[in-house]
Amino acid sequence: MTSPTNSDVLTYREAVHQTMRAALRDNPRTIIIGQGVDDHKGIFGSTAGLLKEFGGERVMDTPLAEEGVTGIALGAALNGLYPIQTHIRADFILLAMNQLINLAAKYKYMFGGRFQVPMLIRVVIGRSWGQGAQHSQSFQSLFAHVPGLVVIMPSSPQTILESYPYVIRQHPGPVIAFEHRLMYDLKFHMSELRVGHSPLTSFRIRAGKHVTIVATSIMVMEAVRAAEHLARHSDIDCEIIDLHCVSHPDQELILASLAKTGKLLVADTSWKAYGVCAEVCRLVAERAPGLLQAPVVTLGMQPAPCPTAKSLEDLFYPNLRDLTDALAALVKGRRDHGIRLPDEKSMADVYKKFKGPF
Amino acid sequence: MKTYARFPDLFEELFYQALRIRLFEERIIALYPSDKIQSPVHLSIGQEAAAVGACRQLEPADLLFCSYRSHAYYLAKGGPMPAMMAELYGKVTGCGQGKAGSMHLAAPEVGLMGCSAVVASTIPHAVGAALAAKLQKQSRIIVAVFGDGATDEGVYHESLNFAALHKLPVIFLCENNGWAAYSPVAARHAYQLRKQAQVYGIPASAVEEGFCPLKVYKAFGRVVDQVRKTSSPCFIEVKTSRYREHVGIGDDFSSGIRQRAELEAWQAKDPLIQRQDLVAKYTPDIAAEIDAAVRYAEESPWPGPEELLKDVI
Ligand SMILES: Cc1ncc(C[n+]2csc(CCOP(=O)(O)OP(=O)(O)O)c2C)c(N)n1
């Protein structure tokens, strides 16, 4: 089997596309199944051209039947296929909750280990350009809550190239990957792929002394931007952990970092209550509350459905300024820290390549 | 499924298999008050002929997906009886190592690929397995077994459409016992089962005499032939009657839900009741087999703490 290649600069879309193509090429039992996987847009380009190369039996459009198709994918997995299912918005996976939580998550355990249902479910989180209440949700914690499911949130082409081939070739059960629409068009610099251990874990992507940032998905990128700003305009040195596998994070990595910094900020793409933010706090509160030199700070969506007006949407999500301000206040121990803040109000303005509509 | 050279004809063989299921479930009823079986049981008593007639037409390689009412299919498809009894007892030697109970039986070695307690939820699995069979050019066929109540669910309709659209080798086998728990068909269906399947272009047939394993066998055989020949889905409805309460070992008379007369009319045609000569002939053998299964279950150990977190991922 060949690995997706590692080049210097890659977009998120290209990384997903490489892994999808490699999955079909390397294993004749792999199929990609989902609404629109074979159309001219190909799930934001991530499956573009694959119909032509591999045919309609392996790159299969589906009726609008999320529960049924998830059950069909599960049944196909039981009879030897490796299904990769897609949802162009994470919101639509709710219609498949029954199959994912009542069936896929339990198909091994409930039958005493007699079955395995290896499958990858890719869902795309939407944001900005008026995605609104039903095209913007980020349900990682709903699924990470359930034993038997593995949930990952690739934050970069690098994590895609490391995780997807591993999951597709080696992981024996269902994996749900939350991709982020805003990253699709962005170019990322690539480093050497980290190989030799399971990528179903967390990664330290920046070493620092003063504060530990635990972030998911696009918030990892935001954390890097905030850390770089603070490095330019202050003496604050941030350590960043890409939580990545939100269902099975590397707890030791987080605690070791906290032992060094004593301060924790969690930045997630979703609501804070009962979610990733709350879960990371549980970990620290249960295992090492004494490491905290200051109360934890969490950043996420405001506790409302997502509004569409840009003026409200910009308030709904934390921006670079909020994040940088929160980090500075946490490290300095006061709100009037006096550190210059970036005057960016909207993340959508930065990721200008996303011009909608979808 | 095993065949018994000792049977004088196919009817007796099928009768034997049906009796075996009934006596097994009657043993559950006898054991239930002892609390040795701590698992919600959905008995198939009255419905055995459907499972026996259908499974006798299947090869071991053919796959079956069922609901929580699956004791009959487990046995009819050839699942080992001791492992089933041990599972009902919650023992580690059970077919699901004590994690499945009555509602999640499985015997992949003979093609029983899982049973689910969420109504209709395994129907798409059968369709998916049939998709996999088609893409991998397997010759097996797949059977989804479900009740009339399961057809109320959206996923049933999604499954029929997908199977028809992609011409998949799957049989939708509906055991119509007229009830979903305590709700009769008339209170739930604006549609007629076969006509509804035909809307998707799926050929649909029915067995009116679902008490007779031979009648089911013959009708199901026609459907199996058609699916093997056309590699396209078929729907078959078996009219049947559940003698016991929806779940548990009671009946539906004390609650006033059903009338005795309804059942008695059906029972008057049930060979397992009417052919007492054959019941007498085969009961000793079967009782001995069940005794051995009970002994196996009772002597088997419970799952230990090391099992609790095993097989999660
Ligand atoms: C999705 C779902 N809804 C409701 C129930 C509760 N329930 C269990 S069995 C049942 C009746 C199903 O009837 P049917 O499909 O006709 O099968 P039968 O029990 O008659 O074999 C109901 C409503 C359930 N288990 N799952």
XYZ file of C-alpha atoms and ligand atoms in Angstrom:
697
model
C 0.000 0.000 0.000
C 1.186 3.493 -0.758
C 0.807 6.427 1.551
C -0.570 9.767 0.536
C 2.418 11.874 -0.313
C 3.760 14.608 1.848
C 4.450 17.861 0.074
C 5.474 21.207 1.494
C 2.223 23.093 1.140
C -1.198 21.546 0.982
C -4.777 22.647 1.384
C -7.109 20.857 3.754
C -9.195 19.875 0.718
C -6.197 18.395 -1.080
C -5.266 16.394 1.982
C -8.732 14.899 2.331
C -8.838 14.216 -1.391
C -5.479 12.443 -1.309
C -6.608 10.173 1.488
C -9.938 9.403 -0.165
C -8.275 8.537 -3.444
C -5.629 6.413 -1.723
C -8.308 4.579 0.249
C -10.133 3.595 -2.934
C -6.944 2.738 -4.756
C -5.386 0.655 -1.982
C -8.381 -1.460 -1.030
C -10.977 -2.633 -3.542
C -13.409 -3.093 -0.651
C -13.480 0.576 0.237
C -16.501 2.560 -0.891
C -17.399 6.227 -0.449
C -21.091 6.671 0.130
C -22.991 9.885 0.719
C -25.147 12.568 -0.789
C -23.259 14.286 -3.563
C -19.995 12.364 -3.394
C -20.214 11.857 -7.147
C -21.441 15.280 -8.256
C -19.385 18.053 -9.833
C -18.719 19.618 -6.434
C -17.683 16.358 -4.761
C -18.063 17.299 -1.073
C -16.163 20.571 -1.452
C -13.726 18.888 -3.802
C -12.719 16.155 -1.400
C -14.170 13.429 -3.624
C -13.887 15.253 -6.929
C -12.983 13.061 -9.880
C -13.196 9.836 -7.903
C -16.373 8.685 -9.619
C -14.583 8.796 -12.953
C -11.583 6.921 -11.649
C -13.336 4.286 -9.530
C -16.907 4.059 -10.816
C -20.354 4.473 -9.364
C -20.327 1.290 -7.335
C -17.500 2.618 -5.204
C -18.311 6.304 -5.208
C -21.981 6.154 -4.541
C -24.522 8.942 -4.327
C -27.381 8.148 -1.959
C -31.012 9.028 -1.432
C -31.633 11.632 1.271
C -31.891 8.994 3.950
C -29.262 9.550 6.614
C -30.385 6.899 9.067
C -30.953 4.286 6.398
C -27.648 4.934 4.675
C -25.735 4.782 7.961
C -27.371 1.430 8.676
C -26.545 0.324 5.147
C -22.924 1.318 5.684
C -22.887 -0.678 8.909
C -24.352 -3.729 7.199
C -21.836 -3.381 4.390
C -19.041 -3.282 6.962
C -20.397 -6.481 8.512
C -20.127 -8.143 5.130
C -16.608 -7.112 4.250
C -16.662 -3.575 2.846
C -14.966 -0.521 4.293
C -17.509 2.292 3.967
C -16.588 5.951 4.123
C -19.764 7.924 4.636
C -20.054 11.670 4.246
C -22.377 14.433 5.439
C -21.778 17.855 3.924
C -22.879 19.408 7.179
C -22.397 17.963 10.637
C -25.972 18.999 11.422
C -27.319 16.201 9.231
C -25.647 13.461 11.232
C -28.399 13.937 13.810
C -30.703 11.932 11.558
C -28.304 9.025 11.903
C -27.957 9.161 15.690
C -29.894 5.939 16.157
C -27.620 3.935 13.881
C -24.450 5.496 15.247
C -25.211 5.380 18.940
C -27.596 2.456 19.322
C -25.969 0.221 16.749
C -22.501 1.108 15.413
C -21.092 2.100 18.800
C -22.255 -1.165 20.340
C -21.957 -3.676 17.571
C -18.785 -5.135 18.973
C -19.496 -5.032 22.689
C -23.179 -5.938 22.635
C -22.474 -9.212 20.843
C -19.542 -10.150 23.037
C -16.878 -9.112 20.550
C -18.166 -11.241 17.694
C -18.457 -8.421 15.161
C -16.512 -5.393 14.087
C -17.873 -2.506 12.080
C -14.915 -0.545 10.762
C -16.126 2.588 9.001
C -15.262 6.268 8.671
C -17.926 8.947 8.811
C -16.806 12.357 7.609
C -18.898 15.364 8.539
C -18.206 19.005 7.775
C -18.773 21.795 10.286
C -20.038 24.982 8.652
C -19.293 28.515 9.751
C -19.870 32.081 8.550
C -21.585 33.539 5.484
C -24.919 33.082 7.203
C -24.782 29.333 7.783
C -27.255 29.910 10.569
C -28.771 27.673 13.172
C -28.811 24.410 11.211
C -25.658 24.497 9.097
C -23.110 25.421 11.749
C -23.313 22.958 14.577
C -20.381 21.049 15.928
C -21.517 17.886 17.649
C -18.240 16.236 18.628
C -19.166 15.932 22.281
C -22.481 14.181 21.606
C -20.626 11.332 19.973
C -17.490 11.410 22.125
C -19.844 10.868 25.062
C -20.695 7.389 23.840
C -18.350 4.460 24.501
C -17.580 2.610 21.296
C -17.251 5.663 19.080
C -13.989 7.357 18.205
C -14.262 11.040 17.345
C -11.485 13.036 15.722
C -11.283 16.671 14.644
C -8.490 17.145 12.125
C -7.014 20.615 12.530
C -4.737 20.518 9.492
C -3.755 18.597 6.358
C -1.031 17.039 8.461
C -3.490 15.478 10.911
C -5.649 14.335 8.009
C -2.737 12.607 6.298
C -1.749 11.007 9.571
C -5.197 9.966 10.737
C -7.327 8.985 7.785
C -5.051 6.333 6.285
C -4.493 4.885 9.747
C -8.201 4.804 10.549
C -9.115 3.346 7.185
C -6.477 0.631 7.237
C -6.242 -0.285 10.865
C -9.000 0.901 13.132
C -11.506 -1.889 13.843
C -14.555 0.264 14.640
C -16.546 3.334 13.676
C -14.730 6.674 13.580
C -16.440 10.033 13.148
C -14.269 12.806 11.750
C -15.412 16.411 12.118
C -13.838 18.459 9.333
C -14.107 22.254 9.248
C -15.410 24.007 6.170
C -13.410 27.175 6.742
C -10.133 25.301 6.526
C -10.877 23.610 3.226
C -9.371 26.349 1.074
C -6.440 27.174 3.292
C -2.874 26.268 2.515
C -0.882 24.753 5.332
C 2.804 24.129 5.658
C 3.525 20.495 6.132
C 6.056 18.906 8.463
C 7.237 15.340 8.536
C 4.306 13.028 9.164
C 4.419 11.592 12.653
C 4.321 7.868 12.149
C 4.900 4.826 14.283
C 2.102 5.341 16.796
C -1.641 5.670 16.685
C -2.838 9.124 15.618
C -5.985 8.594 17.682
C -4.606 10.801 20.406
C -3.635 14.437 21.071
C -0.588 16.364 19.869
C 1.533 19.103 21.335
C 2.078 21.424 18.436
C 3.805 24.339 20.160
C 5.956 24.322 23.257
C 5.612 27.176 25.730
C 6.041 28.060 29.367
C 3.187 30.244 30.576
C -0.147 28.801 29.543
C -1.524 25.585 28.094
C -4.039 25.991 25.294
C -6.082 22.895 24.558
C -7.880 23.442 21.259
C -9.903 21.594 18.660
C -10.232 21.857 14.895
C -9.983 25.407 13.577
C -9.437 26.713 17.093
C -5.986 25.101 16.943
C -5.117 27.445 14.117
C -6.559 30.361 16.025
C -4.497 29.370 19.030
C -1.358 29.390 16.903
C -2.191 32.868 15.618
C -2.849 34.133 19.144
C 0.378 32.569 20.416
C 2.354 34.181 17.610
C 0.791 37.558 18.296
C 1.622 37.299 21.983
C 5.172 36.234 21.186
C 5.553 39.370 19.052
C 3.920 41.795 21.427
C 4.653 40.406 24.893
C 6.775 37.937 26.807
C 3.915 35.417 26.974
C 4.884 31.985 25.770
C 1.980 29.643 24.936
C 1.987 25.878 24.755
C -0.641 24.444 22.391
C -2.186 21.001 22.450
C -4.280 19.914 19.511
C -6.818 17.697 21.273
C -7.520 15.943 17.943
C -9.046 12.713 19.217
C -11.703 14.271 21.390
C -13.102 10.905 22.441
C -9.706 9.577 23.514
C -7.424 12.512 24.228
C -3.915 12.120 25.583
C -4.621 12.950 29.202
C -0.996 12.653 30.268
C 0.076 15.155 27.639
C -2.414 17.705 28.956
C -1.516 17.137 32.591
C 2.224 17.260 31.890
C 1.775 20.547 30.098
C -0.323 21.929 32.929
C 2.317 20.837 35.427
C 4.674 23.143 33.565
C 2.409 26.135 32.914
C -0.136 25.995 35.755
C -2.678 27.771 33.516
C -5.246 26.325 31.161
C -7.370 27.739 28.379
C -9.669 25.456 26.394
C -10.891 26.616 22.977
C -13.501 24.498 21.222
C -15.664 24.935 18.126
C -18.890 24.184 19.973
C -20.897 25.228 23.003
C -19.084 25.044 26.301
C -21.624 23.357 28.564
C -21.352 19.545 28.621
C -18.870 19.682 25.794
C -15.135 19.464 25.140
C -14.484 22.466 27.403
C -16.382 20.839 30.240
C -14.688 17.502 29.641
C -11.164 18.897 29.768
C -12.123 20.604 33.034
C -13.383 17.273 34.375
C -10.067 15.679 33.548
C -8.120 18.323 35.438
C -10.570 18.535 38.334
C -10.496 14.782 38.839
C -6.854 14.061 38.257
C -4.806 17.107 39.163
C -6.740 20.109 40.449
C -3.648 21.178 42.392
C -1.832 21.982 39.166
C -4.083 24.957 38.476
C -2.615 28.288 39.516
C -5.640 30.160 38.160
C -9.226 29.325 37.236
C -9.587 27.625 33.852
C -10.727 29.804 30.956
C -12.934 28.322 28.239
C -13.879 29.680 24.828
C -16.649 28.403 22.608
C -19.832 29.428 20.865
C -22.268 31.621 22.747
C -25.142 29.690 24.349
C -27.652 30.341 21.583
C -28.455 28.844 18.204
C -26.163 30.341 15.580
C -27.563 33.602 14.156
C -27.155 34.568 10.505
C -26.577 38.337 10.553
C -22.858 38.982 10.376
C -23.086 41.480 13.242
C -24.436 38.723 15.495
C -22.409 35.890 14.073
C -19.231 37.831 14.852
C -20.323 37.976 18.482
C -21.437 34.364 18.537
C -17.968 32.932 17.872
C -14.848 33.895 19.801
C -12.439 35.854 17.592
C -8.681 36.230 17.636
C -8.946 39.325 19.778
C -11.079 37.532 22.407
C -8.689 34.618 22.477
C -5.565 36.753 22.754
C -7.149 38.924 25.423
C -8.221 35.878 27.428
C -4.722 34.410 27.242
C -3.056 37.650 28.283
C -5.459 38.140 31.199
C -4.981 34.546 32.315
C -1.209 34.695 32.243
C -0.925 38.205 33.735
C -3.629 37.544 36.313
C -5.536 40.755 35.528
C -7.860 42.085 32.865
C -5.910 45.309 32.352
C -2.817 43.479 31.210
C -1.844 46.316 28.882
C -0.771 44.009 26.069
C -1.585 45.158 22.580
C -4.382 43.099 21.019
C -4.962 42.270 17.385
C -7.848 44.407 16.146
C -9.465 41.573 14.268
C -13.178 41.319 14.964
C -14.233 38.458 12.743
C -12.596 35.208 11.907
C -14.574 35.067 8.696
C -12.736 38.159 7.472
C -9.444 36.363 7.857
C -10.460 33.214 6.077
C -11.478 35.314 3.158
C -11.338 32.475 0.740
C -14.642 31.269 2.071
C -17.124 33.437 0.199
C -20.098 31.164 0.588
C -22.663 30.273 -0.202
C -21.947 26.908 1.326
C -29.149 -26.215 9.039
C -28.798 -29.832 10.061
C -30.998 -32.328 8.312
C -32.208 -35.438 10.026
C -32.163 -38.584 7.963
C -34.535 -40.047 10.472
C -37.459 -37.878 9.432
C -39.934 -39.627 7.186
C -40.699 -36.440 5.289
C -40.016 -32.751 5.129
C -43.146 -31.882 7.075
C -41.955 -33.856 10.047
C -38.531 -32.369 9.865
C -39.973 -28.866 9.886
C -42.407 -29.877 12.607
C -39.487 -31.089 14.684
C -37.647 -27.804 14.300
C -40.725 -25.808 15.226
C -41.413 -28.005 18.224
C -37.827 -27.605 19.321
C -38.280 -23.841 19.423
C -41.604 -24.055 21.212
C -40.303 -26.424 23.873
C -37.229 -24.278 24.333
C -39.393 -21.224 24.955
C -41.734 -23.190 27.195
C -38.669 -24.052 29.230
C -37.925 -20.350 29.487
C -41.438 -19.866 30.821
C -40.887 -22.610 33.370
C -37.555 -21.145 34.454
C -38.601 -17.507 34.452
C -40.150 -17.342 37.950
C -36.842 -18.580 39.384
C -35.184 -15.352 38.144
C -32.381 -17.394 36.682
C -33.093 -15.710 33.367
C -32.907 -12.003 34.022
C -33.498 -10.750 30.522
C -36.627 -9.360 28.840
C -37.858 -12.200 26.634
C -39.957 -11.644 23.520
C -41.312 -15.099 22.884
C -42.014 -16.465 19.431
C -44.535 -19.037 20.620
C -47.150 -19.188 17.880
C -44.755 -17.738 15.302
C -42.204 -20.575 15.050
C -43.321 -21.770 11.630
C -42.158 -18.565 9.989
C -38.579 -18.950 11.194
C -38.442 -22.665 10.505
C -39.927 -22.495 7.026
C -37.735 -19.587 6.003
C -34.443 -20.808 7.450
C -34.845 -24.253 5.903
C -34.544 -22.522 2.523
C -31.319 -20.734 3.403
C -27.710 -21.786 3.094
C -25.285 -21.254 5.972
C -23.648 -18.500 3.914
C -26.918 -16.596 3.635
C -27.146 -13.863 6.242
C -29.953 -13.032 8.589
C -30.663 -9.827 10.545
C -33.397 -9.929 13.171
C -35.128 -8.067 15.966
C -35.340 -8.710 19.703
C -37.903 -11.474 18.931
C -35.255 -13.790 17.600
C -35.054 -16.997 19.645
C -36.757 -18.859 16.823
C -34.383 -17.578 14.143
C -31.305 -18.274 16.210
C -32.323 -21.902 16.595
C -33.738 -22.329 13.103
C -30.614 -20.931 11.434
C -28.534 -23.397 13.409
C -27.208 -21.406 16.345
C -25.985 -23.681 19.158
C -28.615 -24.129 21.863
C -26.257 -24.325 24.879
C -24.651 -20.965 24.037
C -28.106 -19.453 23.685
C -29.326 -20.724 27.032
C -26.089 -19.589 28.647
C -26.644 -16.153 27.153
C -30.129 -15.975 28.622
C -28.592 -16.833 31.981
C -25.980 -14.099 31.507
C -23.072 -16.501 31.540
C -19.704 -15.899 29.923
C -20.146 -18.966 27.740
C -23.176 -17.365 26.128
C -23.210 -16.484 22.454
C -22.595 -12.858 23.463
C -20.401 -13.612 26.470
C -23.135 -12.398 28.794
C -23.381 -8.955 27.178
C -26.264 -9.677 24.837
C -29.103 -11.356 26.672
C -32.256 -12.439 24.918
C -32.505 -9.383 22.687
C -29.085 -9.425 21.004
C -28.480 -12.987 19.947
C -25.934 -13.638 17.232
C -24.364 -16.630 15.581
C -22.194 -15.362 12.743
C -20.843 -18.867 12.187
C -24.265 -19.790 10.795
C -25.146 -16.388 9.384
C -27.161 -14.761 12.169
C -25.536 -11.348 12.041
C -27.240 -9.614 14.899
C -30.494 -8.787 16.615
C -31.450 -5.362 17.845
C -33.892 -4.118 20.452
C -34.470 -0.869 18.574
C -37.398 -1.571 16.276
C -36.497 -1.702 12.556
C -32.862 -0.865 13.157
C -31.368 -3.972 11.548
C -33.368 -3.662 8.340
C -30.817 -1.319 6.725
C -28.020 -3.631 7.878
C -29.472 -6.377 5.727
C -29.580 -3.977 2.799
C -25.976 -2.942 3.426
C -24.833 -6.543 3.653
C -26.642 -7.152 0.363
C -24.866 -4.176 -1.173
C -21.569 -5.676 -0.033
C -22.596 -9.059 -1.441
C -23.338 -7.480 -4.797
C -20.129 -5.447 -4.979
C -18.012 -8.443 -3.963
C -19.928 -10.755 -6.287
C -20.885 -13.107 -3.483
C -23.711 -15.488 -4.249
C -25.308 -15.224 -0.813
C -28.650 -13.627 -0.154
C -29.564 -11.588 2.873
C -32.769 -11.661 4.898
C -34.178 -8.899 7.084
C -36.718 -10.181 9.590
C -39.049 -7.731 11.311
C -42.595 -7.279 12.586
C -45.470 -5.294 11.167
C -44.668 -2.534 13.650
C -41.194 -2.073 12.193
C -42.745 -1.071 8.893
C -44.085 2.057 10.619
C -40.529 3.355 10.905
C -38.968 5.667 8.345
C -35.839 3.592 8.075
C -37.884 0.693 6.735
C -38.988 2.799 3.797
C -35.472 4.129 3.277
C -34.252 0.557 3.184
C -36.843 -0.662 0.675
C -36.069 2.224 -1.630
C -32.316 1.687 -1.515
C -32.603 -2.059 -2.061
C -34.909 -1.596 -5.018
C -32.868 1.235 -6.482
C -29.650 -0.770 -6.430
C -31.217 -4.168 -7.124
C -29.849 -5.865 -4.043
C -30.268 -9.540 -3.149
C -32.281 -9.036 0.014
C -35.544 -10.505 1.281
C -37.740 -8.408 3.518
C -39.530 -10.926 5.716
C -42.346 -9.369 7.703
C -43.876 -11.415 10.471
C -47.295 -9.850 10.703
C -48.719 -10.870 14.060
C -51.142 -7.974 13.944
C -49.693 -6.179 16.932
C -46.882 -3.838 17.878
C -46.783 -4.394 21.616
C -50.375 -3.450 22.524
C -51.208 -1.507 19.389
C -53.076 -3.287 16.593
C -52.163 -2.832 12.924
C -55.418 -0.991 12.241
C -54.432 1.732 14.681
C -51.130 2.298 12.905
C -51.248 1.642 9.176
C -52.829 3.829 6.518
C -51.090 1.531 4.025
C -51.331 -2.092 3.081
C -48.056 -3.910 3.569
C -47.666 -5.590 0.197
C -48.989 -2.698 -1.830
C -46.628 -0.450 -0.022
C -43.620 -2.607 -0.946
C -44.830 -2.765 -4.532
C -44.683 1.017 -4.707
C -40.913 0.569 -4.852
C -41.250 -2.054 -7.554
C -40.517 -4.823 -5.071
C -42.432 -8.046 -5.742
C -44.534 -8.837 -2.679
C -46.261 -12.026 -1.616
C -47.881 -13.395 1.511
C -48.388 -16.617 3.407
C -51.831 -16.655 4.960
C -51.265 -19.929 6.805
C -48.290 -18.825 8.838
C -48.960 -21.574 11.377
C -47.758 -24.175 8.889
C -43.984 -24.474 8.450
C -44.420 -26.336 5.187
C -46.538 -23.573 3.683
C -43.998 -20.984 4.752
C -41.216 -23.168 3.406
C -42.820 -23.385 -0.007
C -43.712 -19.729 -0.286
C -40.336 -18.619 1.007
C -38.652 -20.974 -1.430
C -40.281 -19.168 -4.341
C -39.014 -15.879 -2.996
C -35.507 -17.233 -2.447
C -35.426 -18.566 -6.009
C -36.552 -15.253 -7.361
C -33.949 -13.290 -5.418
C -31.167 -15.673 -6.391
C -32.248 -15.473 -10.010
C -32.868 -11.756 -10.308
C -30.492 -10.484 -7.644
C -33.208 -8.030 -6.675
C -35.198 -7.583 -3.490
C -38.475 -9.291 -2.598
C -40.959 -8.737 0.196
C -42.845 -11.549 1.891
C -45.422 -11.227 4.624
C -46.097 -14.162 6.912
C -49.408 -13.856 8.710
C -48.862 -15.182 12.167
C -50.042 -15.063 15.742
C -48.191 -14.362 18.941
C -49.672 -16.438 21.756
C -47.941 -14.728 24.629
C -47.699 -11.161 25.782
C -45.426 -8.810 23.803
C -42.628 -9.154 26.330
C -42.395 -11.577 29.195
C -44.168 -14.851 29.783
C -47.730 -13.648 30.379
C -50.644 -13.422 27.976
C -52.817 -10.614 26.616
C -56.138 -11.849 28.061
C -55.899 -10.758 31.671
C -55.279 -7.200 30.468
C -58.298 -7.462 28.174
C -56.196 -6.420 25.156
C -57.030 -9.536 23.157
C -59.850 -12.055 23.131
C -59.255 -15.753 23.677
C -61.415 -16.561 20.667
C -59.004 -14.783 18.302
C -56.197 -17.016 19.450
C -58.229 -20.198 19.633
C -59.186 -19.947 15.987
C -55.509 -19.822 15.100
C -54.498 -22.522 17.543
C -57.090 -24.849 16.056
C -54.852 -24.923 12.970
C -51.489 -24.951 14.699
C -49.801 -28.307 14.012
C -47.753 -28.003 17.197
C -51.057 -28.198 19.062
C -53.073 -30.378 16.745
C -50.501 -33.077 16.024
C -50.099 -34.474 19.519
C -48.877 -37.734 18.016
C -45.816 -35.965 16.653
C -45.413 -33.932 19.805
C -45.253 -37.166 21.795
C -42.892 -38.716 19.284
C -40.276 -35.952 19.347
C -40.579 -34.377 22.786
C -38.236 -36.770 24.638
C -35.307 -36.062 22.296
C -35.828 -32.355 22.378
C -36.347 -32.244 26.124
C -33.028 -34.019 26.587
C -31.310 -31.451 24.374
C -32.869 -28.609 26.355
C -31.918 -30.262 29.668
C -28.325 -30.371 28.504
C -28.447 -26.707 27.483
C -29.852 -25.743 30.881
C -27.171 -27.761 32.630
C -24.504 -26.047 30.529
C -25.916 -22.645 31.403
C -26.179 -23.396 35.096
C -22.673 -24.793 35.328
C -21.057 -22.003 33.339
C -19.293 -19.140 35.107
C -20.413 -15.531 35.181
C -18.383 -12.998 33.256
C -15.650 -11.632 35.502
C -14.668 -8.004 35.984
C -12.069 -8.340 33.225
C -14.972 -8.550 30.761
C -16.513 -5.208 31.684
C -14.344 -2.987 29.515
C -13.396 -5.579 26.899
C -14.501 -5.137 23.274
C -15.648 -1.522 23.643
C -13.565 -0.207 20.735
C -37.513 2.512 17.895
C -38.316 1.802 18.923
N -39.538 2.262 19.231
C -40.279 1.618 20.159
C -39.815 0.509 20.800
C -40.676 -0.230 21.821
N -41.148 -1.466 21.194
C -40.478 -2.610 21.341
S -41.129 -3.837 20.451
C -42.354 -2.870 19.868
C -43.375 -3.426 18.938
C -42.843 -3.780 17.627
O -43.804 -4.514 16.914
P -43.447 -5.340 15.626
O -42.440 -4.637 14.811
O -44.734 -5.669 14.953
O -42.755 -6.658 16.143
P -43.253 -7.745 17.173
O -42.877 -7.266 18.537
O -44.730 -7.886 17.006
O -42.508 -8.956 16.818
C -42.234 -1.591 20.377
C -43.151 -0.492 20.060
C -38.524 0.072 20.456
N -37.969 -0.998 21.041
N -37.823 0.709 19.512
